[in-house]
């Protein structure tokens, strides 16, 4: 089945169980998957309306490549990888409802400031000859004077985090070395 939405072709596969057979339990709930081609990507979902929103955002330029948070945590990452994950924590937290127990969800929402202290994170596994290299970039933000930071684990941050302003750190861990850069790209610390 094919339909068109604002110049984008949306298709669906009527074969039940095909995705489960091909991709395992990851796609088990995709009984009648819908998909759309956007640029170099194929977007799959189990609800057609999701693709409408996706197409609207794409047409309006609301893509990751235009997001400052995404650009910041992707700087220095490899173009070739086996696994890549990007998380925008502010957008992700509300989506956890129904995926975790209600008590876990309430605890996450009550403690959102700690999750949102790492607003953007990118993770990669890069194949090498006999191992995988792991890269993790994350932005770190402390909002306002009410946030308590454990002194035993934040000595290196205490001197650079003003109490009343938002401070962003881009943390990069590569080959056992850890560096932290501020929003202007200046090296703040190296470990």
Coordinates of C-alpha atoms in Angstrom, one line a residue:
X1 CA 0.0 0.0 0.0
X2 CA 1.3 3.4 -0.9
X3 CA 0.1 6.9 -0.1
X4 CA 1.5 10.4 -0.5
X5 CA 2.0 13.1 2.1
X6 CA 3.3 16.5 1.1
X7 CA 5.4 15.0 -1.7
X8 CA 6.7 12.1 0.4
X9 CA 5.7 8.5 -0.5
X10 CA 4.6 6.4 2.5
X11 CA 4.4 2.7 2.1
X12 CA 3.3 -0.2 4.3
X13 CA 4.0 -3.9 4.2
X14 CA 1.0 -6.0 4.7
X15 CA 3.0 -9.1 5.5
X16 CA 2.6 -9.9 9.2
X17 CA 5.6 -11.3 11.0
X18 CA 8.1 -10.4 8.2
X19 CA 10.1 -7.9 10.3
X20 CA 10.0 -10.2 13.3
X21 CA 11.4 -13.0 11.2
X22 CA 14.1 -10.8 9.6
X23 CA 15.2 -8.7 12.6
X24 CA 14.0 -10.6 15.6
X25 CA 12.3 -9.3 18.7
X26 CA 13.5 -5.7 18.0
X27 CA 10.7 -5.4 15.4
X28 CA 8.2 -7.9 17.0
X29 CA 5.6 -5.2 17.5
X30 CA 5.8 -4.0 13.9
X31 CA 2.8 -6.1 12.6
X32 CA 2.1 -3.7 9.7
X33 CA 5.1 -1.5 9.4
X34 CA 5.0 1.8 7.6
X35 CA 8.1 3.3 6.0
X36 CA 9.3 6.4 4.1
X37 CA 12.4 7.3 2.3
X38 CA 14.0 10.6 3.4
X39 CA 17.3 11.5 1.8
X40 CA 19.6 8.6 2.4
X41 CA 17.5 7.0 5.1
X42 CA 14.5 4.7 5.4
X43 CA 12.3 5.5 8.4
X44 CA 10.2 2.6 9.8
X45 CA 7.3 3.0 12.3
X46 CA 4.2 1.1 13.3
X47 CA 2.0 4.2 13.0
X48 CA 1.5 6.1 9.8
X49 CA 0.8 9.4 11.6
X50 CA 4.4 9.3 13.0
X51 CA 5.7 9.6 9.5
X52 CA 3.6 12.7 8.8
X53 CA 5.2 14.4 11.8
X54 CA 8.7 13.2 10.7
X55 CA 8.1 14.5 7.1
X56 CA 6.9 17.9 8.5
X57 CA 10.0 18.2 10.7
X58 CA 12.3 17.2 7.8
X59 CA 10.7 19.7 5.4
X60 CA 11.0 22.5 8.1
X61 CA 14.7 21.7 8.6
X62 CA 14.2 20.4 12.1
X63 CA 16.8 17.7 11.7
X64 CA 19.7 16.5 13.9
X65 CA 22.3 17.9 11.5
X66 CA 20.9 21.4 12.3
X67 CA 20.8 20.8 16.0
X68 CA 23.6 22.5 18.0
X69 CA 23.6 19.8 20.7
X70 CA 23.9 17.1 18.0
X71 CA 26.7 19.0 16.3
X72 CA 28.6 19.5 19.5
X73 CA 28.6 15.9 20.7
X74 CA 29.3 14.6 17.2
X75 CA 32.5 16.7 16.7
X76 CA 35.5 14.4 16.8
X77 CA 33.5 11.2 16.3
X78 CA 34.3 8.7 13.5
X79 CA 32.3 8.6 10.2
X80 CA 32.6 4.8 10.1
X81 CA 31.2 2.8 12.9
X82 CA 29.2 -0.4 13.7
X83 CA 27.0 1.0 16.4
X84 CA 25.9 4.6 17.0
X85 CA 23.5 6.0 19.5
X86 CA 22.5 9.6 20.1
X87 CA 20.3 10.7 23.0
X88 CA 18.7 14.1 23.6
X89 CA 17.7 13.5 27.2
X90 CA 15.1 16.3 27.5
X91 CA 13.2 14.8 24.5
X92 CA 13.9 11.2 25.6
X93 CA 12.7 11.3 29.3
X94 CA 9.0 11.8 28.5
X95 CA 9.2 8.9 26.0
X96 CA 10.2 6.4 28.7
X97 CA 6.6 6.3 30.1
X98 CA 5.2 2.9 29.3
X99 CA 8.6 1.5 28.6
X100 CA 9.6 1.3 32.3
X101 CA 7.6 0.6 35.4
X102 CA 5.4 3.5 36.7
X103 CA 7.5 3.8 39.9
X104 CA 10.7 4.0 37.8
X105 CA 9.2 6.6 35.5
X106 CA 8.1 8.7 38.5
X107 CA 11.6 8.4 40.0
X108 CA 13.2 9.5 36.7
X109 CA 10.8 12.5 36.4
X110 CA 11.4 13.5 40.0
X111 CA 15.2 13.3 39.4
X112 CA 15.1 14.8 35.9
X113 CA 17.7 17.5 36.8
X114 CA 20.3 14.7 37.0
X115 CA 19.4 13.2 33.7
X116 CA 19.2 16.6 32.0
X117 CA 22.7 17.4 33.4
X118 CA 23.8 15.4 30.4
X119 CA 21.5 16.8 27.8
X120 CA 23.2 15.3 24.7
X121 CA 25.1 12.1 24.4
X122 CA 26.6 10.2 21.5
X123 CA 28.1 6.7 21.7
X124 CA 30.0 4.8 19.1
X125 CA 31.5 1.3 18.6
X126 CA 34.2 1.4 15.9
X127 CA 35.5 -1.9 14.6
X128 CA 39.3 -2.3 14.6
X129 CA 41.3 -5.4 13.6
X130 CA 40.8 -7.4 16.8
X131 CA 38.6 -5.1 19.0
X132 CA 36.0 -2.4 19.1
X133 CA 37.0 1.1 20.0
X134 CA 34.5 2.9 22.2
X135 CA 33.8 6.6 21.9
X136 CA 31.5 8.5 24.1
X137 CA 30.8 12.3 23.8
X138 CA 28.5 14.0 26.1
X139 CA 27.5 17.6 27.0
X140 CA 27.4 18.4 30.7
X141 CA 25.2 21.3 32.0
X142 CA 24.6 22.5 35.5
X143 CA 21.5 24.7 35.8
X144 CA 21.4 27.4 38.4
X145 CA 22.5 27.5 42.1
X146 CA 20.1 24.9 43.4
X147 CA 21.9 22.0 41.8
X148 CA 24.1 20.1 44.4
X149 CA 27.3 18.6 43.1
X150 CA 29.1 15.9 45.0
X151 CA 32.4 17.5 46.0
X152 CA 34.2 14.1 46.0
X153 CA 33.6 13.6 42.4
X154 CA 33.6 17.1 41.0
X155 CA 36.8 18.7 42.2
X156 CA 38.0 19.3 38.6
X157 CA 34.7 20.9 37.8
X158 CA 34.2 23.1 40.9
X159 CA 36.6 25.8 39.7
X160 CA 34.9 26.2 36.3
X161 CA 31.2 25.9 37.1
X162 CA 29.8 29.3 38.2
X163 CA 26.8 29.0 40.5
X164 CA 24.4 31.2 38.6
X165 CA 25.0 30.4 34.9
X166 CA 24.5 27.5 32.6
X167 CA 27.9 25.8 31.8
X168 CA 28.2 23.3 29.0
X169 CA 31.0 20.8 28.8
X170 CA 31.7 18.5 25.9
X171 CA 33.4 15.4 27.4
X172 CA 35.3 13.2 25.0
X173 CA 36.8 9.8 26.0
X174 CA 39.2 8.4 23.4
X175 CA 42.0 5.8 23.7
X176 CA 41.8 6.1 27.5
X177 CA 42.2 9.9 27.5
X178 CA 39.3 12.1 28.7
X179 CA 39.0 15.7 27.8
X180 CA 36.4 18.4 28.6
X181 CA 35.8 21.4 26.4
X182 CA 33.6 24.4 27.0
X183 CA 30.9 25.6 24.6
X184 CA 33.6 27.7 22.7
X185 CA 35.8 24.6 22.2
X186 CA 38.4 25.6 24.8
X187 CA 40.1 22.7 26.7
X188 CA 38.8 22.9 30.3
X189 CA 40.4 19.7 31.6
X190 CA 42.3 16.6 30.5
X191 CA 42.3 13.3 32.4

